[in-house]
Amino acid sequence: MEKLLTDLGPVCAVIGAQWGDEGKGKVIDILAGHFDVIARACGGANAGHTIVVNAKKHVFHLLPAGSLHEGKSVVLGSGMVIHLPTLLEEIQTLEDAGIAIVDRLLISPAAHIVFAFHKQIDAAMELRLTKQQGKGIGTTKRGIGPAYMDKAARRGWRMEVLRLREADWRAGLQGHMADVAQSYDVTVNVDAEVEDLRRAQTKLKGCLMVSAPDMLRIFLDERKKILIEGAQATLLDIDHGTYPYVTSSSTTAAGALQGLGLPPKTLTSCIGVAKAYCTRVGEGDFLTEASGKTAERLRERGGEYGATTGRPRRCGWLSIPDLKHAATINGFDCWNITKLDVLDEERAIPVGVGMEKGKVIYEELPGWESSTSALTAFEDLPEQAKKYIRFIEEQTGIPVRLIGTGQGREEMIVRQNS
Ligand code: IMP
């Protein structure tokens, strides 16, 4: 671990390489103890990390997975869209577990607020699309798109409004917010929105920074180590993903730096996280998608149901071109390949290595048909599993330094060198 930490340096980003749900929370959880600041940059409650600590599951949507580590500063960056009741609920969950958070939580005043009416608009837009073209985007219906729409239209509300008074909130919510909502046949429940703002104001007033970039600058000057927790993943990026079946934020390393207001050259490393196979929730191309019994097997073994929506995830095989695409954009220094043990029973493992005449070309690797569950040393992996990992390294030209072999925090192989 020491060698890995030295190699990662003081500012490390953990970024998903596929369509999300790669299991970033676990590597974050392992690394967080060695960093001082855990920062989330973009996205909102569409994310869902499940962390297992002492056999108990914790699911967070807004707070970064690293928040479980007491004493670490937690930053919610300017690129985020924050649903206030969800945030308050997560804070309560931590407090109920005896973990204090408010006094170490720093929220950018420039982050945007997701209101209840944004969630309703999200649902209305999905319905409209489905009526018009037979299917929607398959969003999480957490109001993410509509909140970013308001942000881009320069009429959104930022967390800084928590410094205002109730009369100001009412005026805004009854004014242009109501007009926008109306165009989607959605009514703004002003009293309920005001109540959410009031509760958040009481609880979070002390968390609002003067400026998130200035605060991060101070952390850097104090030689504090910053772990950036990516949300969603590269193939869902608004610019570089499988548009239009993407989320509405920038999910890459560069997007995270932008969302936080950290200068790009401060980043010392970037870990790409990819499952040993692949999943996707929502609509959109998934060229290496499996079908029938195979997909079902992967789903059941991998527990592939959405942490946020409970939807069954589409399951399939690793795609080397997709991994390379993600590596090109993010500049990964190493991989964390997660959930290797899910493939333990496969006789043969197809991996997408290219395309010909619109069809995926697969290379089939032999399975290991034995348990890798909970292994923590690379040497102990079955020979075919080692070959599978080496194949990913050779194909992408990037070393695999971390390999997940189970749900628990300890079930991870950390390699000093590949
Ligand atoms: P939205 O972000 O709710 O607008 O959803 C847009 C697309 O991104 C949908 O296909 C969602 O399923 C997907 N998505 C958003 N957040 C996540 C995530 O954290 N994991 C996996 N898929 C996500």
PDB file of C-alpha atoms in Angstrom, residues 150-299:
ATOM      1  CA  ASP A 150     -31.620  25.782 -15.080  1.00  0.00           C
ATOM      2  CA  LYS A 151     -27.918  26.177 -14.327  1.00  0.00           C
ATOM      3  CA  ALA A 152     -27.023  26.458 -18.029  1.00  0.00           C
ATOM      4  CA  ALA A 153     -29.950  28.842 -18.591  1.00  0.00           C
ATOM      5  CA  ARG A 154     -28.517  30.977 -15.762  1.00  0.00           C
ATOM      6  CA  ARG A 155     -31.682  30.922 -13.732  1.00  0.00           C
ATOM      7  CA  GLY A 156     -30.778  28.141 -11.269  1.00  0.00           C
ATOM      8  CA  TRP A 157     -30.476  28.629  -7.521  1.00  0.00           C
ATOM      9  CA  ARG A 158     -27.155  28.010  -5.889  1.00  0.00           C
ATOM     10  CA  MET A 159     -26.437  26.924  -2.333  1.00  0.00           C
ATOM     11  CA  GLU A 160     -25.622  30.534  -1.516  1.00  0.00           C
ATOM     12  CA  VAL A 161     -29.381  31.240  -1.397  1.00  0.00           C
ATOM     13  CA  LEU A 162     -29.344  29.567   2.008  1.00  0.00           C
ATOM     14  CA  ARG A 163     -27.943  32.881   3.213  1.00  0.00           C
ATOM     15  CA  LEU A 164     -31.150  34.678   2.127  1.00  0.00           C
ATOM     16  CA  ARG A 165     -34.463  35.114   3.932  1.00  0.00           C
ATOM     17  CA  GLU A 166     -37.728  33.282   3.463  1.00  0.00           C
ATOM     18  CA  ALA A 167     -39.398  36.237   1.701  1.00  0.00           C
ATOM     19  CA  ASP A 168     -36.700  36.149  -1.016  1.00  0.00           C
ATOM     20  CA  TRP A 169     -37.189  32.419  -1.502  1.00  0.00           C
ATOM     21  CA  ARG A 170     -40.964  32.782  -1.848  1.00  0.00           C
ATOM     22  CA  ALA A 171     -40.668  35.540  -4.418  1.00  0.00           C
ATOM     23  CA  GLY A 172     -38.312  33.499  -6.604  1.00  0.00           C
ATOM     24  CA  LEU A 173     -40.238  30.262  -6.321  1.00  0.00           C
ATOM     25  CA  GLN A 174     -43.520  31.952  -7.165  1.00  0.00           C
ATOM     26  CA  GLY A 175     -41.934  33.828 -10.055  1.00  0.00           C
ATOM     27  CA  HIS A 176     -39.764  32.416 -12.791  1.00  0.00           C
ATOM     28  CA  MET A 177     -39.340  28.985 -11.175  1.00  0.00           C
ATOM     29  CA  ALA A 178     -43.098  28.491 -11.378  1.00  0.00           C
ATOM     30  CA  ASP A 179     -43.104  29.619 -15.037  1.00  0.00           C
ATOM     31  CA  VAL A 180     -40.454  27.080 -15.971  1.00  0.00           C
ATOM     32  CA  ALA A 181     -42.210  24.263 -14.138  1.00  0.00           C
ATOM     33  CA  GLN A 182     -45.529  25.174 -15.725  1.00  0.00           C
ATOM     34  CA  SER A 183     -44.200  24.522 -19.200  1.00  0.00           C
ATOM     35  CA  TYR A 184     -43.904  20.873 -18.128  1.00  0.00           C
ATOM     36  CA  ASP A 185     -47.334  20.872 -16.443  1.00  0.00           C
ATOM     37  CA  VAL A 186     -45.612  20.800 -13.081  1.00  0.00           C
ATOM     38  CA  THR A 187     -46.749  22.942 -10.166  1.00  0.00           C
ATOM     39  CA  VAL A 188     -44.220  24.274  -7.698  1.00  0.00           C
ATOM     40  CA  ASN A 189     -45.253  23.554  -4.134  1.00  0.00           C
ATOM     41  CA  VAL A 190     -43.812  26.752  -2.720  1.00  0.00           C
ATOM     42  CA  ASP A 191     -44.498  25.964   0.947  1.00  0.00           C
ATOM     43  CA  ALA A 192     -42.835  22.556   0.720  1.00  0.00           C
ATOM     44  CA  GLU A 193     -39.777  23.938  -1.138  1.00  0.00           C
ATOM     45  CA  VAL A 194     -39.458  26.763   1.419  1.00  0.00           C
ATOM     46  CA  GLU A 195     -39.653  24.273   4.255  1.00  0.00           C
ATOM     47  CA  ASP A 196     -36.804  22.243   2.694  1.00  0.00           C
ATOM     48  CA  LEU A 197     -34.740  25.422   2.336  1.00  0.00           C
ATOM     49  CA  ARG A 198     -35.440  26.411   5.944  1.00  0.00           C
ATOM     50  CA  ARG A 199     -34.406  23.020   7.317  1.00  0.00           C
ATOM     51  CA  ALA A 200     -31.250  23.072   5.212  1.00  0.00           C
ATOM     52  CA  GLN A 201     -30.445  26.624   6.290  1.00  0.00           C
ATOM     53  CA  THR A 202     -30.616  25.642   9.959  1.00  0.00           C
ATOM     54  CA  LYS A 203     -28.421  22.580   9.529  1.00  0.00           C
ATOM     55  CA  LEU A 204     -25.980  23.666   6.823  1.00  0.00           C
ATOM     56  CA  LYS A 205     -25.338  27.377   7.338  1.00  0.00           C
ATOM     57  CA  GLY A 206     -21.971  26.670   8.912  1.00  0.00           C
ATOM     58  CA  CYS A 207     -20.952  24.385   6.023  1.00  0.00           C
ATOM     59  CA  LEU A 208     -21.103  27.017   3.292  1.00  0.00           C
ATOM     60  CA  MET A 209     -17.647  28.213   2.373  1.00  0.00           C
ATOM     61  CA  VAL A 210     -16.697  31.637   1.158  1.00  0.00           C
ATOM     62  CA  SER A 211     -15.285  29.992  -1.965  1.00  0.00           C
ATOM     63  CA  ALA A 212     -14.566  26.330  -2.626  1.00  0.00           C
ATOM     64  CA  PRO A 213     -11.512  26.976  -4.840  1.00  0.00           C
ATOM     65  CA  ASP A 214      -9.998  29.254  -2.164  1.00  0.00           C
ATOM     66  CA  MET A 215     -10.578  26.624   0.493  1.00  0.00           C
ATOM     67  CA  LEU A 216      -8.937  23.945  -1.656  1.00  0.00           C
ATOM     68  CA  ARG A 217      -6.016  26.306  -2.299  1.00  0.00           C
ATOM     69  CA  ILE A 218      -5.546  26.607   1.480  1.00  0.00           C
ATOM     70  CA  PHE A 219      -5.637  22.812   1.838  1.00  0.00           C
ATOM     71  CA  LEU A 220      -2.941  22.535  -0.824  1.00  0.00           C
ATOM     72  CA  ASP A 221      -0.822  25.216   0.857  1.00  0.00           C
ATOM     73  CA  GLU A 222      -1.123  23.272   4.108  1.00  0.00           C
ATOM     74  CA  ARG A 223       0.141  20.188   2.238  1.00  0.00           C
ATOM     75  CA  LYS A 224      -3.105  18.337   2.839  1.00  0.00           C
ATOM     76  CA  LYS A 225      -3.766  15.333   0.613  1.00  0.00           C
ATOM     77  CA  ILE A 226      -6.909  15.513  -1.511  1.00  0.00           C
ATOM     78  CA  LEU A 227      -8.843  12.495  -2.802  1.00  0.00           C
ATOM     79  CA  ILE A 228     -11.270  13.358  -5.589  1.00  0.00           C
ATOM     80  CA  GLU A 229     -14.230  11.034  -5.783  1.00  0.00           C
ATOM     81  CA  GLY A 230     -15.631  10.886  -9.306  1.00  0.00           C
ATOM     82  CA  ALA A 231     -19.375  10.384  -9.722  1.00  0.00           C
ATOM     83  CA  GLN A 232     -21.049   8.478 -12.550  1.00  0.00           C
ATOM     84  CA  ALA A 233     -18.447   7.570 -15.146  1.00  0.00           C
ATOM     85  CA  THR A 234     -16.707   8.440 -18.390  1.00  0.00           C
ATOM     86  CA  LEU A 235     -19.199   6.839 -20.792  1.00  0.00           C
ATOM     87  CA  LEU A 236     -21.990   8.890 -19.147  1.00  0.00           C
ATOM     88  CA  ASP A 237     -20.093  12.161 -19.613  1.00  0.00           C
ATOM     89  CA  ILE A 238     -22.110  14.909 -21.321  1.00  0.00           C
ATOM     90  CA  ASP A 239     -19.279  15.574 -23.818  1.00  0.00           C
ATOM     91  CA  HIS A 240     -17.425  12.280 -24.124  1.00  0.00           C
ATOM     92  CA  GLY A 241     -20.104   9.695 -23.334  1.00  0.00           C
ATOM     93  CA  THR A 242     -22.680   7.871 -25.428  1.00  0.00           C
ATOM     94  CA  TYR A 243     -24.777  11.008 -26.085  1.00  0.00           C
ATOM     95  CA  PRO A 244     -27.717  11.517 -25.717  1.00  0.00           C
ATOM     96  CA  TYR A 245     -27.850   8.565 -23.309  1.00  0.00           C
ATOM     97  CA  VAL A 246     -25.636  10.292 -20.779  1.00  0.00           C
ATOM     98  CA  THR A 247     -26.008  12.285 -17.605  1.00  0.00           C
ATOM     99  CA  SER A 248     -25.959  16.087 -17.643  1.00  0.00           C
ATOM    100  CA  SER A 249     -22.593  16.694 -15.988  1.00  0.00           C
ATOM    101  CA  SER A 250     -18.895  16.228 -16.698  1.00  0.00           C
ATOM    102  CA  THR A 251     -17.838  12.946 -15.201  1.00  0.00           C
ATOM    103  CA  THR A 252     -14.179  12.849 -16.233  1.00  0.00           C
ATOM    104  CA  ALA A 253     -11.019  13.805 -14.310  1.00  0.00           C
ATOM    105  CA  ALA A 254     -10.948  17.169 -16.078  1.00  0.00           C
ATOM    106  CA  GLY A 255     -14.634  17.639 -15.238  1.00  0.00           C
ATOM    107  CA  ALA A 256     -13.900  16.929 -11.591  1.00  0.00           C
ATOM    108  CA  LEU A 257     -11.097  19.492 -11.504  1.00  0.00           C
ATOM    109  CA  GLN A 258     -13.390  22.038 -13.148  1.00  0.00           C
ATOM    110  CA  GLY A 259     -16.218  21.197 -10.763  1.00  0.00           C
ATOM    111  CA  LEU A 260     -13.968  21.740  -7.773  1.00  0.00           C
ATOM    112  CA  GLY A 261     -12.025  24.705  -9.099  1.00  0.00           C
ATOM    113  CA  LEU A 262      -8.717  22.886  -8.688  1.00  0.00           C
ATOM    114  CA  PRO A 263      -6.003  23.817 -11.213  1.00  0.00           C
ATOM    115  CA  PRO A 264      -5.442  20.850 -13.590  1.00  0.00           C
ATOM    116  CA  LYS A 265      -1.720  20.705 -12.878  1.00  0.00           C
ATOM    117  CA  THR A 266      -2.328  19.992  -9.188  1.00  0.00           C
ATOM    118  CA  LEU A 267      -3.609  16.503 -10.029  1.00  0.00           C
ATOM    119  CA  THR A 268      -0.875  13.985  -9.306  1.00  0.00           C
ATOM    120  CA  SER A 269      -2.681  10.774 -10.275  1.00  0.00           C
ATOM    121  CA  CYS A 270      -5.851   9.294 -11.661  1.00  0.00           C
ATOM    122  CA  ILE A 271      -7.152   5.799 -10.998  1.00  0.00           C
ATOM    123  CA  GLY A 272      -9.517   4.337 -13.597  1.00  0.00           C
ATOM    124  CA  VAL A 273     -12.122   2.036 -12.126  1.00  0.00           C
ATOM    125  CA  ALA A 274     -13.678  -0.679 -14.279  1.00  0.00           C
ATOM    126  CA  LYS A 275     -15.590  -3.820 -13.510  1.00  0.00           C
ATOM    127  CA  ALA A 276     -14.056  -7.086 -14.696  1.00  0.00           C
ATOM    128  CA  TYR A 277     -17.177  -7.238 -16.894  1.00  0.00           C
ATOM    129  CA  CYS A 278     -19.571  -4.401 -17.709  1.00  0.00           C
ATOM    130  CA  THR A 279     -22.999  -3.070 -16.773  1.00  0.00           C
ATOM    131  CA  ARG A 280     -25.279  -0.230 -17.749  1.00  0.00           C
ATOM    132  CA  VAL A 281     -28.562   1.158 -16.385  1.00  0.00           C
ATOM    133  CA  GLY A 282     -30.894   3.141 -18.578  1.00  0.00           C
ATOM    134  CA  GLU A 283     -31.098   3.271 -22.352  1.00  0.00           C
ATOM    135  CA  GLY A 284     -28.322   3.599 -24.924  1.00  0.00           C
ATOM    136  CA  ASP A 285     -25.800   1.491 -26.819  1.00  0.00           C
ATOM    137  CA  PHE A 286     -24.036  -1.300 -24.970  1.00  0.00           C
ATOM    138  CA  LEU A 287     -22.286  -3.236 -27.698  1.00  0.00           C
ATOM    139  CA  THR A 288     -20.878  -5.990 -25.514  1.00  0.00           C
ATOM    140  CA  GLU A 289     -24.191  -6.586 -23.739  1.00  0.00           C
ATOM    141  CA  ALA A 290     -24.956 -10.211 -22.937  1.00  0.00           C
ATOM    142  CA  SER A 291     -28.418 -11.694 -23.165  1.00  0.00           C
ATOM    143  CA  GLY A 292     -30.547 -14.415 -21.648  1.00  0.00           C
ATOM    144  CA  LYS A 293     -29.098 -16.730 -19.052  1.00  0.00           C
ATOM    145  CA  THR A 294     -25.591 -15.276 -19.286  1.00  0.00           C
ATOM    146  CA  ALA A 295     -26.777 -11.762 -18.468  1.00  0.00           C
ATOM    147  CA  GLU A 296     -28.939 -13.134 -15.669  1.00  0.00           C
ATOM    148  CA  ARG A 297     -26.008 -15.048 -14.193  1.00  0.00           C
ATOM    149  CA  LEU A 298     -23.787 -11.977 -14.161  1.00  0.00           C
ATOM    150  CA  ARG A 299     -26.613  -9.896 -12.650  1.00  0.00           C
TER     151      ARG A 299
END
